[in-house]
Amino acid sequence: MLFHNTRPTRRAIRAGAIGAMAVSVALVAAGCATTSSTPAASGAATGGSGNYAITFVPKNLGNAYFDASDKGGAAAITEFGGKYSEVGPATASPDAQVSFINTLTQQQVGGIVISANDPKAIGDSLNEARAAGIKVVTFDSDTDPSYRDIFINQASPEGIAKSQVDQIASQIGDTGEIAILSASANATNQNAWIDLMKADLAKDHPNIKLDEVVYGDDDDQTSFDKTAALLQSHPDLKGIISPTTVGIAAAARYLSTSSSKGKVALTGLGTPNQMRAYIADGTVTSFALWNPADLGYLAAYADKALIDGTITGKSGDKFTAGKLGSFTVGDKGTVLLGDPTVFNKANIDQFNF
């Protein structure tokens, strides 16, 4: 990759300053909660052959899971000489990401990497971005396939669902009442996993009864309160599955100081750094997750491959994702990171994310 260093004229400097001011105004007008970017060398945003200005749009900001995944994306973008940015809403409501997508389209970024809060609510804005030449990669939570170019899936939905059901079944002796504490009611990935969990429970665990599915909206306090409400509403509850990093951490915090500690099992999807103390004190026996940093890293390289024209999103396309190696696009434009890892007292200290 070649980088050209040319001395800008005063007029160019003045134009750049005006352009930067316009971008700032646009972000404020869109209600942007925050934006960050990695510095790049002159010409790095275009990478010499394509527009490598890639922006990550998580479901919501201040979420430890997306802090980790977007950090992985930033590392990848730095490796291939692009420009990383992150923008997003403060809360994970269905259409909260629309204004950010519209602003990015106006800014003519090269790529958008987004975890969708809703499979359809952001569809029109994403297709407007694609019509403007922006390559759209969804990760973690997908949209309808017609709204994006590639979906980076953390693991197969079946594998994720089975891992969580198997863990809760083991922890409660494969019998008793359980509940699910999910993210938002519209979250594509959560709903797919929950449907598969219900099917698995009905087929292979007839003595486990799913009492209720509740939604914490990926908000810490809401998830904490929903946990309390579940235990009050279902006094015979033996276990909770929370397939969301915000939810499982909030539920563990509640259980750790309640009379239900050690009596009500908790599992789901969490990060080792969030859950380490709760594994150590016996609140939680085990939980699962993939490496979110690797997920963001892979998503960034997939966007680069789309920008380069190496892939188009059709089944059978192949690309290389830096240190993670080669990947092949599957059906419906989906790329699979790999199987989730189960964390417990024996292995949790081997991980730091």
mmCIF file of C-alpha atoms in Angstrom:
data_model
loop_
_atom_site.group_PDB
_atom_site.id
_atom_site.type_symbol
_atom_site.label_atom_id
_atom_site.label_comp_id
_atom_site.label_asym_id
_atom_site.label_seq_id
_atom_site.Cartn_x
_atom_site.Cartn_y
_atom_site.Cartn_z
ATOM 1 C CA MET A 1 0.000 0.000 0.000
ATOM 2 C CA LEU A 2 1.410 3.357 -0.994
ATOM 3 C CA PHE A 3 0.810 6.578 0.915
ATOM 4 C CA HIS A 4 1.381 9.917 -0.790
ATOM 5 C CA ASN A 5 2.553 12.806 1.365
ATOM 6 C CA THR A 6 1.758 16.154 -0.206
ATOM 7 C CA ARG A 7 1.919 19.539 1.527
ATOM 8 C CA PRO A 8 -1.576 21.055 1.684
ATOM 9 C CA THR A 9 -2.192 24.604 0.511
ATOM 10 C CA ARG A 10 -3.707 27.203 2.825
ATOM 11 C CA ARG A 11 -6.918 26.978 0.828
ATOM 12 C CA ALA A 12 -6.981 23.215 1.302
ATOM 13 C CA ILE A 13 -6.357 23.580 5.025
ATOM 14 C CA ARG A 14 -9.184 26.111 5.305
ATOM 15 C CA ALA A 15 -11.519 23.847 3.304
ATOM 16 C CA GLY A 16 -10.623 20.893 5.504
ATOM 17 C CA ALA A 17 -11.376 22.877 8.643
ATOM 18 C CA ILE A 18 -14.742 23.922 7.263
ATOM 19 C CA GLY A 19 -15.486 20.334 6.295
ATOM 20 C CA ALA A 20 -14.577 19.093 9.779
ATOM 21 C CA MET A 21 -16.864 21.702 11.310
ATOM 22 C CA ALA A 22 -19.698 20.597 9.034
ATOM 23 C CA VAL A 23 -19.227 16.965 10.086
ATOM 24 C CA SER A 24 -19.331 17.963 13.753
ATOM 25 C CA VAL A 25 -22.531 19.901 13.232
ATOM 26 C CA ALA A 26 -24.078 16.981 11.376
ATOM 27 C CA LEU A 27 -23.258 14.593 14.203
ATOM 28 C CA VAL A 28 -24.751 16.895 16.802
ATOM 29 C CA ALA A 29 -27.870 17.339 14.679
ATOM 30 C CA ALA A 30 -28.213 13.568 14.451
ATOM 31 C CA GLY A 31 -28.177 13.265 18.242
ATOM 32 C CA CYS A 32 -24.827 11.495 18.276
ATOM 33 C CA ALA A 33 -23.939 10.388 21.790
ATOM 34 C CA THR A 34 -20.255 9.967 21.043
ATOM 35 C CA THR A 35 -17.788 9.275 18.287
ATOM 36 C CA SER A 36 -14.209 8.105 18.376
ATOM 37 C CA SER A 37 -11.658 7.339 15.749
ATOM 38 C CA THR A 38 -8.151 6.048 15.371
ATOM 39 C CA PRO A 39 -5.602 8.395 13.848
ATOM 40 C CA ALA A 40 -4.383 7.367 10.412
ATOM 41 C CA ALA A 41 -1.537 8.385 8.182
ATOM 42 C CA SER A 42 -2.132 10.685 5.226
ATOM 43 C CA GLY A 43 -4.307 8.866 2.712
ATOM 44 C CA ALA A 44 -5.085 6.024 5.151
ATOM 45 C CA ALA A 45 -8.824 6.611 5.044
ATOM 46 C CA THR A 46 -8.828 5.575 1.416
ATOM 47 C CA GLY A 47 -6.175 2.889 1.825
ATOM 48 C CA GLY A 48 -4.759 3.688 -1.599
ATOM 49 C CA SER A 49 -7.364 1.571 -3.415
ATOM 50 C CA GLY A 50 -10.663 2.080 -1.630
ATOM 51 C CA ASN A 51 -12.438 4.147 0.973
ATOM 52 C CA TYR A 52 -11.421 2.467 4.226
ATOM 53 C CA ALA A 53 -13.208 4.958 6.482
ATOM 54 C CA ILE A 54 -15.258 2.394 8.409
ATOM 55 C CA THR A 55 -17.657 3.255 11.234
ATOM 56 C CA PHE A 56 -18.952 0.826 13.845
ATOM 57 C CA VAL A 57 -22.526 1.328 15.049
ATOM 58 C CA PRO A 58 -23.251 -0.824 18.148
ATOM 59 C CA LYS A 59 -26.722 -1.418 19.539
ATOM 60 C CA ASN A 60 -25.926 1.098 22.232
ATOM 61 C CA LEU A 61 -22.922 2.824 23.717
ATOM 62 C CA GLY A 62 -21.521 2.061 27.155
ATOM 63 C CA ASN A 63 -22.083 -1.671 26.614
ATOM 64 C CA ALA A 64 -19.061 -3.762 27.681
ATOM 65 C CA TYR A 65 -19.696 -6.319 24.955
ATOM 66 C CA PHE A 66 -19.587 -3.717 22.192
ATOM 67 C CA ASP A 67 -16.653 -1.955 23.820
ATOM 68 C CA ALA A 68 -14.747 -5.208 23.294
ATOM 69 C CA SER A 69 -16.054 -5.971 19.791
ATOM 70 C CA ASP A 70 -15.471 -2.452 18.508
ATOM 71 C CA LYS A 71 -11.956 -2.448 19.955
ATOM 72 C CA GLY A 72 -11.283 -5.513 17.803
ATOM 73 C CA GLY A 73 -12.657 -3.654 14.795
ATOM 74 C CA ALA A 74 -10.389 -0.702 15.518
ATOM 75 C CA ALA A 75 -7.363 -3.002 15.676
ATOM 76 C CA ALA A 76 -8.185 -4.529 12.290
ATOM 77 C CA ILE A 77 -8.798 -1.177 10.620
ATOM 78 C CA THR A 78 -5.493 0.134 11.952
ATOM 79 C CA GLU A 79 -3.755 -2.953 10.526
ATOM 80 C CA PHE A 80 -4.970 -2.342 6.984
ATOM 81 C CA GLY A 81 -4.473 1.423 7.130
ATOM 82 C CA GLY A 82 -8.037 2.622 7.403
ATOM 83 C CA LYS A 83 -9.851 5.072 9.639
ATOM 84 C CA TYR A 84 -11.979 3.717 12.481
ATOM 85 C CA SER A 85 -14.913 5.525 14.076
ATOM 86 C CA GLU A 86 -17.730 4.542 16.400
ATOM 87 C CA VAL A 87 -21.118 6.228 16.784
ATOM 88 C CA GLY A 88 -24.341 5.008 18.297
ATOM 89 C CA PRO A 89 -27.370 5.620 20.473
ATOM 90 C CA ALA A 90 -27.405 5.662 24.253
ATOM 91 C CA THR A 91 -30.283 3.174 24.369
ATOM 92 C CA ALA A 92 -31.063 0.151 22.207
ATOM 93 C CA SER A 93 -34.476 1.079 20.800
ATOM 94 C CA PRO A 94 -35.603 -0.271 17.385
ATOM 95 C CA ASP A 95 -35.041 2.867 15.285
ATOM 96 C CA ALA A 96 -32.403 4.618 17.426
ATOM 97 C CA GLN A 97 -29.643 3.851 14.911
ATOM 98 C CA VAL A 98 -31.373 5.449 11.912
ATOM 99 C CA SER A 99 -30.113 9.003 12.405
ATOM 100 C CA PHE A 100 -26.535 7.787 12.743
ATOM 101 C CA ILE A 101 -26.750 5.775 9.523
ATOM 102 C CA ASN A 102 -28.170 8.785 7.682
ATOM 103 C CA THR A 103 -25.339 11.013 8.911
ATOM 104 C CA LEU A 104 -22.722 8.453 7.861
ATOM 105 C CA THR A 105 -24.286 8.320 4.396
ATOM 106 C CA GLN A 106 -24.001 12.095 4.149
ATOM 107 C CA GLN A 107 -20.362 11.860 5.226
ATOM 108 C CA GLN A 108 -19.686 9.279 2.471
ATOM 109 C CA VAL A 109 -17.869 6.798 4.667
ATOM 110 C CA GLY A 110 -16.610 3.664 2.975
ATOM 111 C CA GLY A 111 -18.206 1.109 5.257
ATOM 112 C CA ILE A 112 -20.681 0.676 8.087
ATOM 113 C CA VAL A 113 -20.437 -2.217 10.559
ATOM 114 C CA ILE A 114 -23.634 -2.413 12.608
ATOM 115 C CA SER A 115 -25.311 -4.623 15.207
ATOM 116 C CA ALA A 116 -28.990 -4.162 14.460
ATOM 117 C CA ASN A 117 -31.503 -3.316 17.156
ATOM 118 C CA ASP A 118 -34.318 -4.355 14.820
ATOM 119 C CA PRO A 119 -34.330 -6.491 11.635
ATOM 120 C CA LYS A 120 -36.401 -4.002 9.625
ATOM 121 C CA ALA A 121 -36.527 -0.573 11.309
ATOM 122 C CA ILE A 122 -33.115 0.458 9.943
ATOM 123 C CA GLY A 123 -33.564 -1.200 6.538
ATOM 124 C CA ASP A 124 -34.420 1.856 4.442
ATOM 125 C CA SER A 125 -31.556 3.901 5.850
ATOM 126 C CA LEU A 126 -29.080 1.069 5.248
ATOM 127 C CA ASN A 127 -30.220 0.652 1.664
ATOM 128 C CA GLU A 128 -29.803 4.392 1.106
ATOM 129 C CA ALA A 129 -26.240 4.007 2.387
ATOM 130 C CA ARG A 130 -25.634 1.085 0.030
ATOM 131 C CA ALA A 131 -27.077 3.046 -2.892
ATOM 132 C CA ALA A 132 -24.448 5.686 -2.100
ATOM 133 C CA GLY A 133 -21.712 3.067 -2.446
ATOM 134 C CA ILE A 134 -21.218 2.291 1.243
ATOM 135 C CA LYS A 135 -20.569 -1.361 2.087
ATOM 136 C CA VAL A 136 -22.749 -2.561 4.968
ATOM 137 C CA VAL A 137 -21.728 -5.382 7.289
ATOM 138 C CA THR A 138 -23.991 -6.508 10.107
ATOM 139 C CA PHE A 139 -22.484 -8.357 13.039
ATOM 140 C CA ASP A 140 -23.805 -9.892 16.255
ATOM 141 C CA SER A 141 -27.436 -9.071 15.330
ATOM 142 C CA ASP A 142 -28.608 -9.171 11.729
ATOM 143 C CA THR A 143 -31.128 -7.300 9.628
ATOM 144 C CA ASP A 144 -33.196 -8.782 6.856
ATOM 145 C CA PRO A 145 -30.540 -9.918 4.325
ATOM 146 C CA SER A 146 -31.855 -7.449 1.734
ATOM 147 C CA TYR A 147 -30.542 -4.547 3.823
ATOM 148 C CA ARG A 148 -26.849 -5.513 4.087
ATOM 149 C CA ASP A 149 -23.979 -7.055 2.146
ATOM 150 C CA ILE A 150 -22.594 -9.503 4.727
ATOM 151 C CA PHE A 151 -23.591 -10.758 8.168
ATOM 152 C CA ILE A 152 -20.825 -11.804 10.572
ATOM 153 C CA ASN A 153 -22.379 -14.347 12.908
ATOM 154 C CA GLN A 154 -20.637 -15.153 16.159
ATOM 155 C CA ALA A 155 -21.614 -18.827 16.047
ATOM 156 C CA SER A 156 -24.473 -20.855 14.674
ATOM 157 C CA PRO A 157 -27.793 -19.987 16.328
ATOM 158 C CA GLU A 158 -28.318 -23.671 17.058
ATOM 159 C CA GLY A 159 -24.945 -23.942 18.806
ATOM 160 C CA ILE A 160 -25.532 -20.848 20.916
ATOM 161 C CA ALA A 161 -29.004 -21.950 21.986
ATOM 162 C CA LYS A 162 -27.951 -25.519 22.788
ATOM 163 C CA SER A 163 -24.971 -24.369 24.849
ATOM 164 C CA GLN A 164 -27.194 -22.278 27.114
ATOM 165 C CA VAL A 165 -29.913 -24.917 27.492
ATOM 166 C CA ASP A 166 -27.361 -27.656 28.204
ATOM 167 C CA GLN A 167 -25.747 -25.555 30.919
ATOM 168 C CA ILE A 168 -28.963 -24.646 32.725
ATOM 169 C CA ALA A 169 -30.229 -28.237 32.463
ATOM 170 C CA SER A 170 -27.024 -29.521 34.054
ATOM 171 C CA GLN A 171 -27.112 -26.910 36.806
ATOM 172 C CA ILE A 172 -30.722 -27.577 37.886
ATOM 173 C CA GLY A 173 -30.695 -31.356 37.475
ATOM 174 C CA ASP A 174 -32.713 -31.225 34.243
ATOM 175 C CA THR A 175 -35.942 -30.486 36.078
ATOM 176 C CA GLY A 176 -37.790 -27.420 37.370
ATOM 177 C CA GLU A 177 -38.897 -23.939 36.375
ATOM 178 C CA ILE A 178 -36.711 -21.483 34.468
ATOM 179 C CA ALA A 179 -37.044 -18.047 32.891
ATOM 180 C CA ILE A 180 -35.214 -16.111 30.189
ATOM 181 C CA LEU A 181 -33.965 -12.545 30.665
ATOM 182 C CA SER A 182 -33.371 -11.229 27.134
ATOM 183 C CA ALA A 183 -32.291 -7.899 25.643
ATOM 184 C CA SER A 184 -34.891 -5.961 23.642
ATOM 185 C CA ALA A 185 -38.031 -7.611 22.310
ATOM 186 C CA ASN A 186 -36.976 -6.740 18.741
ATOM 187 C CA ALA A 187 -33.389 -8.042 18.872
ATOM 188 C CA THR A 188 -32.960 -10.389 15.904
ATOM 189 C CA ASN A 189 -30.283 -12.595 17.425
ATOM 190 C CA GLN A 190 -31.937 -12.901 20.842
ATOM 191 C CA ASN A 191 -35.276 -13.930 19.356
ATOM 192 C CA ALA A 192 -33.686 -16.528 17.090
ATOM 193 C CA TRP A 193 -31.818 -18.079 20.024
ATOM 194 C CA ILE A 194 -34.902 -18.041 22.245
ATOM 195 C CA ASP A 195 -37.010 -19.818 19.604
ATOM 196 C CA LEU A 196 -34.328 -22.496 19.329
ATOM 197 C CA MET A 197 -34.075 -22.797 23.123
ATOM 198 C CA LYS A 198 -37.828 -23.352 23.343
ATOM 199 C CA ALA A 199 -37.623 -26.078 20.703
ATOM 200 C CA ASP A 200 -34.677 -27.739 22.449
ATOM 201 C CA LEU A 201 -36.435 -27.645 25.821
ATOM 202 C CA ALA A 202 -39.605 -29.158 24.366
ATOM 203 C CA LYS A 203 -37.728 -31.896 22.531
ATOM 204 C CA ASP A 204 -34.980 -32.931 24.949
ATOM 205 C CA HIS A 205 -35.880 -31.496 28.363
ATOM 206 C CA PRO A 206 -39.558 -32.254 29.057
ATOM 207 C CA ASN A 207 -39.146 -31.793 32.820
ATOM 208 C CA ILE A 208 -37.979 -28.193 32.492
ATOM 209 C CA LYS A 209 -40.726 -25.594 32.328
ATOM 210 C CA LEU A 210 -40.062 -22.170 30.798
ATOM 211 C CA ASP A 211 -42.203 -19.827 32.915
ATOM 212 C CA GLU A 212 -41.563 -16.504 31.202
ATOM 213 C CA VAL A 213 -39.378 -14.474 28.836
ATOM 214 C CA VAL A 214 -38.718 -10.916 30.005
ATOM 215 C CA TYR A 215 -36.765 -8.065 28.424
ATOM 216 C CA GLY A 216 -34.186 -5.831 30.089
ATOM 217 C CA ASP A 217 -33.602 -3.749 26.934
ATOM 218 C CA ASP A 218 -29.831 -4.170 27.352
ATOM 219 C CA ASP A 219 -30.042 -1.686 30.211
ATOM 220 C CA ASP A 220 -28.309 -2.560 33.473
ATOM 221 C CA GLN A 221 -30.897 -1.211 35.895
ATOM 222 C CA THR A 222 -33.866 -2.509 33.899
ATOM 223 C CA SER A 223 -32.285 -5.971 33.751
ATOM 224 C CA PHE A 224 -31.544 -5.843 37.497
ATOM 225 C CA ASP A 225 -35.165 -4.932 38.233
ATOM 226 C CA LYS A 226 -36.492 -7.623 35.873
ATOM 227 C CA THR A 227 -34.430 -10.230 37.734
ATOM 228 C CA ALA A 228 -35.963 -9.169 41.025
ATOM 229 C CA ALA A 229 -39.428 -9.287 39.504
ATOM 230 C CA LEU A 230 -38.878 -12.780 38.101
ATOM 231 C CA LEU A 231 -37.915 -14.153 41.498
ATOM 232 C CA GLN A 232 -40.914 -12.526 43.123
ATOM 233 C CA SER A 233 -43.367 -13.694 40.427
ATOM 234 C CA HIS A 234 -42.021 -17.244 40.299
ATOM 235 C CA PRO A 235 -41.061 -18.374 43.823
ATOM 236 C CA ASP A 236 -40.203 -21.880 42.583
ATOM 237 C CA LEU A 237 -37.808 -20.637 39.908
ATOM 238 C CA LYS A 238 -34.672 -22.764 39.698
ATOM 239 C CA GLY A 239 -32.767 -21.094 36.886
ATOM 240 C CA ILE A 240 -32.398 -18.080 34.614
ATOM 241 C CA ILE A 241 -30.870 -17.924 31.138
ATOM 242 C CA SER A 242 -29.757 -14.461 30.046
ATOM 243 C CA PRO A 243 -28.425 -14.498 26.457
ATOM 244 C CA THR A 244 -27.129 -10.922 26.712
ATOM 245 C CA THR A 245 -23.973 -9.623 28.394
ATOM 246 C CA VAL A 246 -25.781 -6.716 30.049
ATOM 247 C CA GLY A 247 -28.550 -8.951 31.345
ATOM 248 C CA ILE A 248 -26.411 -11.732 32.769
ATOM 249 C CA ALA A 249 -24.151 -9.282 34.632
ATOM 250 C CA ALA A 250 -27.136 -7.416 36.112
ATOM 251 C CA ALA A 251 -28.858 -10.668 37.090
ATOM 252 C CA ALA A 252 -25.659 -11.956 38.718
ATOM 253 C CA ARG A 253 -25.297 -8.728 40.676
ATOM 254 C CA TYR A 254 -28.825 -9.108 42.030
ATOM 255 C CA LEU A 255 -28.465 -12.798 42.860
ATOM 256 C CA SER A 256 -25.067 -12.336 44.542
ATOM 257 C CA THR A 257 -26.584 -10.368 47.435
ATOM 258 C CA SER A 258 -29.994 -12.058 47.586
ATOM 259 C CA SER A 259 -31.327 -15.073 49.440
ATOM 260 C CA SER A 260 -31.543 -16.812 46.043
ATOM 261 C CA LYS A 261 -27.762 -17.033 45.685
ATOM 262 C CA GLY A 262 -26.817 -20.685 45.324
ATOM 263 C CA LYS A 263 -30.471 -21.659 44.947
ATOM 264 C CA VAL A 264 -31.279 -20.123 41.552
ATOM 265 C CA ALA A 265 -28.840 -21.003 38.771
ATOM 266 C CA LEU A 266 -27.818 -18.391 36.208
ATOM 267 C CA THR A 267 -26.190 -18.870 32.839
ATOM 268 C CA GLY A 268 -26.196 -17.195 29.429
ATOM 269 C CA LEU A 269 -23.799 -15.047 27.463
ATOM 270 C CA GLY A 270 -21.279 -12.816 29.241
ATOM 271 C CA THR A 271 -17.709 -11.609 29.125
ATOM 272 C CA PRO A 272 -15.110 -13.124 31.477
ATOM 273 C CA ASN A 273 -14.181 -9.732 32.930
ATOM 274 C CA GLN A 274 -17.828 -8.991 33.774
ATOM 275 C CA MET A 275 -18.486 -12.372 35.315
ATOM 276 C CA ARG A 276 -15.193 -13.279 37.015
ATOM 277 C CA ALA A 277 -16.273 -12.164 40.504
ATOM 278 C CA TYR A 278 -19.588 -14.015 40.237
ATOM 279 C CA ILE A 279 -17.844 -17.233 39.217
ATOM 280 C CA ALA A 280 -15.432 -16.806 42.127
ATOM 281 C CA ASP A 281 -18.158 -16.261 44.728
ATOM 282 C CA GLY A 282 -20.357 -19.104 43.466
ATOM 283 C CA THR A 283 -23.238 -16.999 42.138
ATOM 284 C CA VAL A 284 -22.642 -18.433 38.647
ATOM 285 C CA THR A 285 -21.263 -21.864 37.734
ATOM 286 C CA SER A 286 -20.709 -21.384 34.020
ATOM 287 C CA PHE A 287 -21.667 -19.223 31.050
ATOM 288 C CA ALA A 288 -20.637 -18.927 27.416
ATOM 289 C CA LEU A 289 -19.464 -16.450 24.794
ATOM 290 C CA TRP A 290 -17.253 -16.122 21.755
ATOM 291 C CA ASN A 291 -14.461 -13.549 21.749
ATOM 292 C CA PRO A 292 -16.266 -10.284 20.860
ATOM 293 C CA ALA A 293 -12.972 -8.635 19.906
ATOM 294 C CA ASP A 294 -12.485 -11.323 17.249
ATOM 295 C CA LEU A 295 -16.041 -10.741 16.036
ATOM 296 C CA GLY A 296 -15.390 -7.025 15.494
ATOM 297 C CA TYR A 297 -12.000 -7.789 13.943
ATOM 298 C CA LEU A 298 -13.578 -10.194 11.453
ATOM 299 C CA ALA A 299 -16.375 -7.745 10.629
ATOM 300 C CA ALA A 300 -13.861 -5.004 9.800
ATOM 301 C CA TYR A 301 -11.899 -7.277 7.448
ATOM 302 C CA ALA A 302 -15.128 -8.397 5.782
ATOM 303 C CA ASP A 303 -15.992 -4.752 5.122
ATOM 304 C CA LYS A 304 -12.523 -4.203 3.658
ATOM 305 C CA ALA A 305 -12.983 -7.201 1.342
ATOM 306 C CA LEU A 306 -16.310 -5.758 0.158
ATOM 307 C CA ILE A 307 -14.751 -2.340 -0.411
ATOM 308 C CA ASP A 308 -11.878 -3.944 -2.350
ATOM 309 C CA GLY A 309 -14.294 -6.009 -4.434
ATOM 310 C CA THR A 310 -12.627 -9.241 -3.281
ATOM 311 C CA ILE A 311 -16.080 -10.472 -2.268
ATOM 312 C CA THR A 312 -19.624 -9.412 -3.080
ATOM 313 C CA GLY A 313 -21.477 -11.363 -0.411
ATOM 314 C CA LYS A 314 -22.464 -14.375 -2.473
ATOM 315 C CA SER A 315 -22.141 -17.896 -1.137
ATOM 316 C CA GLY A 316 -18.678 -19.334 -1.724
ATOM 317 C CA ASP A 317 -16.820 -16.008 -1.656
ATOM 318 C CA LYS A 318 -13.521 -16.257 0.226
ATOM 319 C CA PHE A 319 -11.444 -13.629 2.000
ATOM 320 C CA THR A 320 -8.625 -13.390 4.521
ATOM 321 C CA ALA A 321 -9.125 -11.687 7.874
ATOM 322 C CA GLY A 322 -5.645 -10.882 9.147
ATOM 323 C CA LYS A 323 -4.577 -13.021 12.128
ATOM 324 C CA LEU A 324 -7.855 -15.004 12.054
ATOM 325 C CA GLY A 325 -7.090 -16.541 8.661
ATOM 326 C CA SER A 326 -9.424 -17.395 5.792
ATOM 327 C CA PHE A 327 -13.216 -17.384 5.801
ATOM 328 C CA THR A 328 -15.896 -18.436 3.348
ATOM 329 C CA VAL A 329 -19.239 -16.726 2.874
ATOM 330 C CA GLY A 330 -22.149 -19.092 3.442
ATOM 331 C CA ASP A 331 -25.851 -19.043 2.639
ATOM 332 C CA LYS A 332 -27.634 -15.692 2.791
ATOM 333 C CA GLY A 333 -24.330 -13.842 2.933
ATOM 334 C CA THR A 334 -23.405 -15.154 6.381
ATOM 335 C CA VAL A 335 -19.877 -15.651 7.716
ATOM 336 C CA LEU A 336 -19.425 -17.733 10.871
ATOM 337 C CA LEU A 337 -16.768 -16.831 13.464
ATOM 338 C CA GLY A 338 -16.844 -20.168 15.309
ATOM 339 C CA ASP A 339 -18.226 -22.053 18.301
ATOM 340 C CA PRO A 340 -18.843 -20.320 21.658
ATOM 341 C CA THR A 341 -16.536 -21.006 24.603
ATOM 342 C CA VAL A 342 -17.932 -22.119 27.963
ATOM 343 C CA PHE A 343 -16.310 -20.285 30.888
ATOM 344 C CA ASN A 344 -16.141 -21.675 34.424
ATOM 345 C CA LYS A 345 -13.906 -21.543 37.493
ATOM 346 C CA ALA A 346 -11.336 -23.810 35.861
ATOM 347 C CA ASN A 347 -10.637 -21.633 32.806
ATOM 348 C CA ILE A 348 -11.989 -18.110 33.298
ATOM 349 C CA ASP A 349 -8.683 -16.635 34.437
ATOM 350 C CA GLN A 350 -7.126 -17.585 31.104
ATOM 351 C CA PHE A 351 -9.210 -14.871 29.369
ATOM 352 C CA ASN A 352 -9.120 -11.092 29.551
ATOM 353 C CA PHE A 353 -11.956 -9.338 27.729
#
